[in-house]
Coordinates of C-alpha atoms in Angstrom, one line a residue:
M1 CA -62.5 -34.0 -20.3
K2 CA -64.3 -30.5 -18.1
I3 CA -62.5 -29.0 -15.0
S4 CA -64.5 -27.8 -12.5
L5 CA -64.3 -24.4 -11.3
K6 CA -62.6 -25.8 -7.7
A7 CA -60.2 -27.6 -9.7
K8 CA -59.1 -24.5 -11.7
S9 CA -59.1 -22.5 -8.5
I10 CA -56.8 -25.2 -7.1
I11 CA -54.7 -24.7 -11.0
K12 CA -54.7 -21.2 -11.3
K13 CA -52.9 -21.0 -7.6
V14 CA -50.1 -23.4 -8.3
A15 CA -49.4 -21.2 -11.5
L16 CA -49.2 -18.2 -9.4
A17 CA -47.3 -19.5 -6.9
L18 CA -44.7 -21.3 -9.8
A19 CA -44.4 -17.7 -11.3
G20 CA -43.4 -16.4 -7.5
I21 CA -40.9 -18.7 -7.4
A22 CA -39.4 -18.0 -10.6
A23 CA -39.9 -14.4 -10.1
L24 CA -38.1 -14.8 -6.7
T25 CA -35.7 -17.0 -8.0
A26 CA -34.6 -14.6 -10.8
V27 CA -34.5 -11.6 -8.2
G28 CA -32.5 -13.5 -5.9
F29 CA -30.4 -14.0 -9.1
G30 CA -29.6 -10.8 -9.8
V31 CA -28.8 -9.9 -6.2
K32 CA -26.9 -12.4 -6.4
A33 CA -25.0 -10.6 -9.6
I34 CA -25.4 -6.9 -8.0
V35 CA -23.5 -8.1 -4.7
D36 CA -20.9 -9.9 -6.4
Y37 CA -20.6 -6.8 -8.5
T38 CA -20.0 -4.4 -5.9
K39 CA -18.3 -5.8 -4.0
K40 CA -14.7 -6.1 -3.7
D41 CA -12.9 -8.2 -5.4
L42 CA -10.7 -10.2 -2.9
K43 CA -9.8 -13.5 -2.8
T44 CA -8.5 -14.9 1.1
I45 CA -5.5 -16.0 1.6
S46 CA -3.8 -18.3 3.8
P47 CA -0.2 -17.4 4.1
T48 CA 2.3 -20.5 6.6
F49 CA 3.0 -19.7 10.2
E50 CA 6.1 -20.4 11.8
I51 CA 7.9 -19.8 15.0
G52 CA 9.4 -16.9 15.2
N53 CA 9.5 -13.0 14.9
L54 CA 10.8 -10.4 12.9
G55 CA 12.2 -7.3 14.0
S56 CA 13.2 -3.6 13.2
D57 CA 15.0 -3.9 10.3
G58 CA 12.3 -6.7 9.4
K59 CA 14.7 -9.3 9.6
Y60 CA 14.4 -12.8 11.8
V61 CA 14.3 -13.2 14.8
N62 CA 14.2 -16.5 17.4
D63 CA 11.3 -15.6 19.0
E64 CA 9.4 -18.9 19.8
S65 CA 5.9 -17.0 21.5
T66 CA 5.6 -15.5 17.9
L67 CA 4.7 -16.3 14.8
Y68 CA 5.9 -15.1 11.9
T69 CA 5.5 -15.5 8.0
K70 CA 8.6 -16.7 6.7
D71 CA 7.3 -16.4 2.7
A72 CA 6.0 -12.7 2.1
F73 CA 3.2 -12.3 0.4
R74 CA 1.8 -10.3 -2.6
C75 CA -0.4 -7.6 -0.3
D76 CA -2.3 -5.0 -2.7
G77 CA -5.3 -4.4 -1.3
L78 CA -5.1 -6.0 2.0
Q79 CA -7.6 -6.4 4.2
I80 CA -6.9 -8.3 7.6
K81 CA -9.9 -8.9 10.1
L82 CA -9.7 -10.3 13.3
D83 CA -12.2 -13.2 15.2
F84 CA -14.8 -11.6 17.8
D85 CA -13.1 -14.2 20.4
N86 CA -9.6 -13.7 19.7
E87 CA -6.5 -14.2 21.4
I88 CA -4.0 -12.6 19.7
N89 CA -2.6 -9.2 18.0
Y90 CA -0.6 -8.8 14.7
Q91 CA 1.9 -6.7 13.4
I92 CA 2.6 -6.0 9.2
F93 CA 6.1 -6.2 7.9
Y94 CA 6.9 -4.8 4.1
Y95 CA 8.9 -5.3 1.9
D96 CA 9.6 -4.4 -2.3
D97 CA 9.9 -6.8 -4.4
L98 CA 13.4 -7.9 -3.9
D99 CA 12.4 -8.8 -1.1
N100 CA 14.2 -5.2 1.0
F101 CA 12.3 -4.1 4.0
T102 CA 10.4 -1.0 4.0
E103 CA 8.4 -0.4 7.1
S104 CA 5.8 -1.8 9.5
T105 CA 3.0 -1.5 11.5
D106 CA 2.7 -0.7 14.9
V107 CA 1.5 -4.0 17.0
L108 CA -2.1 -4.3 16.2
S109 CA -5.8 -5.6 17.8
E110 CA -8.0 -4.5 15.1
A111 CA -8.8 -5.2 11.5
Y112 CA -7.3 -3.4 9.4
S113 CA -7.2 -2.4 5.6
D114 CA -4.9 -0.7 3.2
G115 CA -5.6 -0.8 -0.4
G116 CA -2.2 0.8 -2.3
H117 CA 1.1 -0.1 -0.6
D118 CA 4.4 -2.2 -1.2
S119 CA 3.6 -5.7 -2.9
Y120 CA 4.8 -7.8 -0.3
A121 CA 4.1 -8.4 3.3
R122 CA 5.0 -10.6 6.3
L123 CA 2.5 -11.4 9.2
V124 CA 3.8 -12.0 12.9
I125 CA 1.4 -13.4 15.4
I126 CA 2.0 -12.3 19.0
P127 CA -0.8 -13.6 21.7
T128 CA -2.8 -12.2 24.5
N129 CA -2.9 -14.8 26.6
D130 CA -0.2 -17.8 26.2
E131 CA 0.3 -19.2 30.0
D132 CA 3.6 -20.6 29.3
D133 CA 4.7 -17.2 26.4
K134 CA 5.8 -20.5 23.8
I135 CA 3.6 -21.6 20.9
S136 CA 2.7 -25.2 20.6
W137 CA 2.5 -27.5 17.7
T138 CA -1.1 -27.2 18.1
E139 CA -1.3 -23.0 18.6
K140 CA 1.0 -22.7 15.9
F141 CA -2.3 -23.9 13.5
T142 CA -5.1 -22.5 15.7
Y143 CA -3.6 -18.8 16.1
P144 CA -3.8 -17.7 12.8
Q145 CA -7.5 -19.4 12.3
Q146 CA -8.4 -16.5 14.0
L147 CA -7.6 -13.8 11.3
T148 CA -8.9 -13.8 8.2
I149 CA -6.3 -12.1 5.2
K150 CA -6.9 -10.7 2.3
V151 CA -6.0 -9.3 -0.9
N152 CA -6.7 -8.1 -4.3
K153 CA -7.5 -11.2 -6.6
N154 CA -5.9 -9.0 -9.2
Q155 CA -2.6 -8.1 -7.9
N156 CA -1.5 -4.6 -8.6
N157 CA 0.9 -4.5 -11.5
D158 CA 0.8 -0.9 -11.4
Y159 CA 4.3 -1.0 -9.7
V160 CA 8.2 -0.7 -10.9
N161 CA 11.6 -0.4 -10.2
V162 CA 13.1 2.8 -9.7
L163 CA 16.8 3.5 -8.1
N164 CA 16.0 -0.7 -6.6
K165 CA 13.1 0.1 -5.6
R166 CA 9.4 -0.8 -5.8
L167 CA 7.2 2.2 -6.0
R168 CA 3.6 2.3 -7.9
V169 CA 2.7 4.7 -10.8
V170 CA 0.1 7.2 -10.2
E171 CA -0.6 10.0 -13.0
H172 CA -2.0 13.1 -10.7
I173 CA -0.5 15.2 -8.0
S174 CA -3.5 14.6 -5.5
D175 CA -1.9 10.6 -6.3
L176 CA 1.3 11.1 -4.4
R177 CA 2.7 10.0 -1.2
F178 CA 5.6 11.2 0.7
V179 CA 8.1 8.9 3.5
Y180 CA 10.7 10.4 5.3
G181 CA 13.5 8.9 3.7
D182 CA 16.4 11.0 1.3
I183 CA 17.9 9.4 -1.9
I184 CA 21.7 10.1 -1.8
S185 CA 24.5 9.2 -5.1
S186 CA 26.3 6.3 -3.7
N187 CA 29.7 5.2 -6.6
G188 CA 28.3 6.7 -9.4
S189 CA 24.5 6.0 -8.6
F190 CA 21.6 6.8 -6.5
Q191 CA 20.1 4.7 -3.4
F192 CA 16.9 5.2 -1.1
A193 CA 18.3 5.8 2.3
A194 CA 17.2 6.7 6.2
N195 CA 17.4 10.5 7.3
G196 CA 15.1 11.0 10.4
M197 CA 12.4 13.3 9.8
T198 CA 14.4 16.5 7.6
S199 CA 13.8 15.4 4.7
C200 CA 10.9 12.9 2.3
T201 CA 10.7 11.3 -0.9
S202 CA 8.0 10.7 -3.0
K203 CA 6.9 6.4 -2.6
D204 CA 5.5 7.0 -5.8
V205 CA 6.7 8.0 -8.7
L206 CA 4.4 10.0 -11.4
A207 CA 3.9 10.2 -15.4
V208 CA 4.0 13.2 -17.3
K209 CA 4.1 15.0 -20.3
S210 CA 6.5 16.9 -22.8
G211 CA 6.1 20.4 -22.2
Y212 CA 4.0 20.3 -18.7
K213 CA 6.0 22.0 -16.1
L214 CA 5.9 21.2 -12.7
T215 CA 5.6 24.5 -10.5
L216 CA 6.6 24.8 -7.0
Y217 CA 4.3 27.3 -4.6
S218 CA 5.7 27.1 -0.8
S219 CA 2.8 29.7 0.1
A220 CA 0.5 26.9 -0.3
M221 CA 1.7 25.3 2.7
T222 CA 2.5 26.4 6.3
I223 CA 6.0 26.4 6.7
P224 CA 8.1 27.4 9.6
S225 CA 9.1 31.9 9.7
G226 CA 12.9 31.4 8.3
V227 CA 12.1 27.7 6.5
S228 CA 12.6 27.6 3.1
A229 CA 11.2 24.7 1.1
K230 CA 13.1 22.6 -1.0
L231 CA 12.1 20.0 -3.8
E232 CA 14.5 18.5 -6.2
V233 CA 13.3 16.5 -9.1
F234 CA 14.6 13.0 -10.8
E235 CA 13.3 13.0 -14.3
F236 CA 13.5 9.5 -15.9
R237 CA 12.8 8.1 -19.5
E238 CA 10.7 4.7 -18.7
N239 CA 11.4 1.9 -22.0
N240 CA 9.1 -1.7 -21.9
G241 CA 9.8 -1.4 -18.1
V242 CA 12.9 0.0 -17.5
F243 CA 13.8 3.6 -15.7
D244 CA 16.7 5.5 -16.8
L245 CA 17.8 8.5 -15.2
V246 CA 17.7 11.3 -17.2
K247 CA 18.0 14.5 -15.5
Q248 CA 18.4 15.5 -11.4
S249 CA 16.8 19.1 -11.2
K250 CA 17.0 21.7 -7.8
E251 CA 16.6 24.4 -6.0
F252 CA 14.1 25.7 -9.0
S253 CA 10.7 27.7 -8.9
S254 CA 9.3 25.7 -11.7
L255 CA 10.9 22.6 -14.3
T256 CA 9.6 22.1 -17.4
F257 CA 9.6 18.2 -19.2
D258 CA 11.3 17.5 -22.5
E259 CA 10.8 14.4 -24.5
R260 CA 12.9 12.5 -22.3
T261 CA 11.4 12.7 -19.5
T262 CA 8.5 10.5 -18.4
H263 CA 8.1 9.7 -15.1
I264 CA 9.6 11.7 -11.9
L265 CA 10.3 11.3 -8.8
L266 CA 10.1 13.8 -6.0
K267 CA 12.4 14.6 -3.2
Y268 CA 11.4 17.7 -0.8
A269 CA 12.8 19.0 2.7
W270 CA 12.7 22.1 5.0
W271 CA 16.0 24.2 5.1
S272 CA 17.0 27.2 7.5
D273 CA 18.2 30.2 5.6
S274 CA 20.0 31.3 9.1
S275 CA 21.5 28.2 10.5
S276 CA 22.1 26.4 6.7
S277 CA 20.7 23.1 8.0
F278 CA 17.7 20.8 7.4
V279 CA 14.4 21.2 9.3
E280 CA 12.6 18.3 11.1
M281 CA 9.2 17.9 9.4
S282 CA 6.2 16.1 12.2
E283 CA 4.0 13.6 9.7
S284 CA 1.1 15.9 9.1
D285 CA 3.5 18.3 7.1
L286 CA 3.8 15.5 5.1
L287 CA 0.5 15.2 4.1
D288 CA 0.4 18.7 3.0
I289 CA 3.1 18.8 0.7
N290 CA 1.0 18.2 -2.4
K291 CA -1.2 21.4 -1.8
C292 CA 2.0 23.7 -2.8
L293 CA 2.4 21.3 -6.3
T294 CA 1.2 21.5 -9.4
I295 CA 1.3 20.3 -13.0
S296 CA -0.2 22.2 -15.6
K297 CA 0.8 22.9 -19.9
N298 CA 3.5 25.3 -20.4

């Protein structure tokens, strides 16, 4: 059968159109693959909220005007977004895997993101436009719908229990985070304790190698006149996830690790030479501690 020129033209146009659709489909498929590949690997979670609140110690407080998550949830990679027309504020409370309260945020009214925090969290929702200051049965479900909670699909397992506290494992000094706190000896064992703003500890445990040395360069950080930097190092031997304390070292300018030491925990403080007492450090000072620490091959 002979096909007319007009029919051939129509067939050609249809073929080109189909090819275009196929090409667009392939491109769309590729774009989706790229988006899926580059976006953060997060999942949305919906924890159950109950009527109540959490106190400054992270424990339950009877309060009919707020909501809280009774059950803590894994929170590595935590992101929280609020609906545009929301009528709530919220607060985040962090806990270790033994359900010990570690810290909380201020009351928040905007989006929040924290990629490397302790392993569990609870939330408190505070309504901002509730006329009777009492959570009703319907509000128990509608208020939580005004925020979106996301966490990493694959929760960070690089946390370990050290001195009964859950700490993240890091490979570089630059990744160490310092927070106010102390490590004290009690009944023959060490434990974390709060002590105001006069000393701090690393919130992470640092992996180290035998034959390498840690050096403290106090001059690399701005320290008040008449004040000395004091660094205390707790050395651990890790064996199948168990961290045994093998040595406690302090009052040194450099420290070389032997074959027993696989990880270290640091305690840092300022000491007044004249009054023989500790000196308070500001939060900005905590951010500068890394500047005066180096690890190098001995």
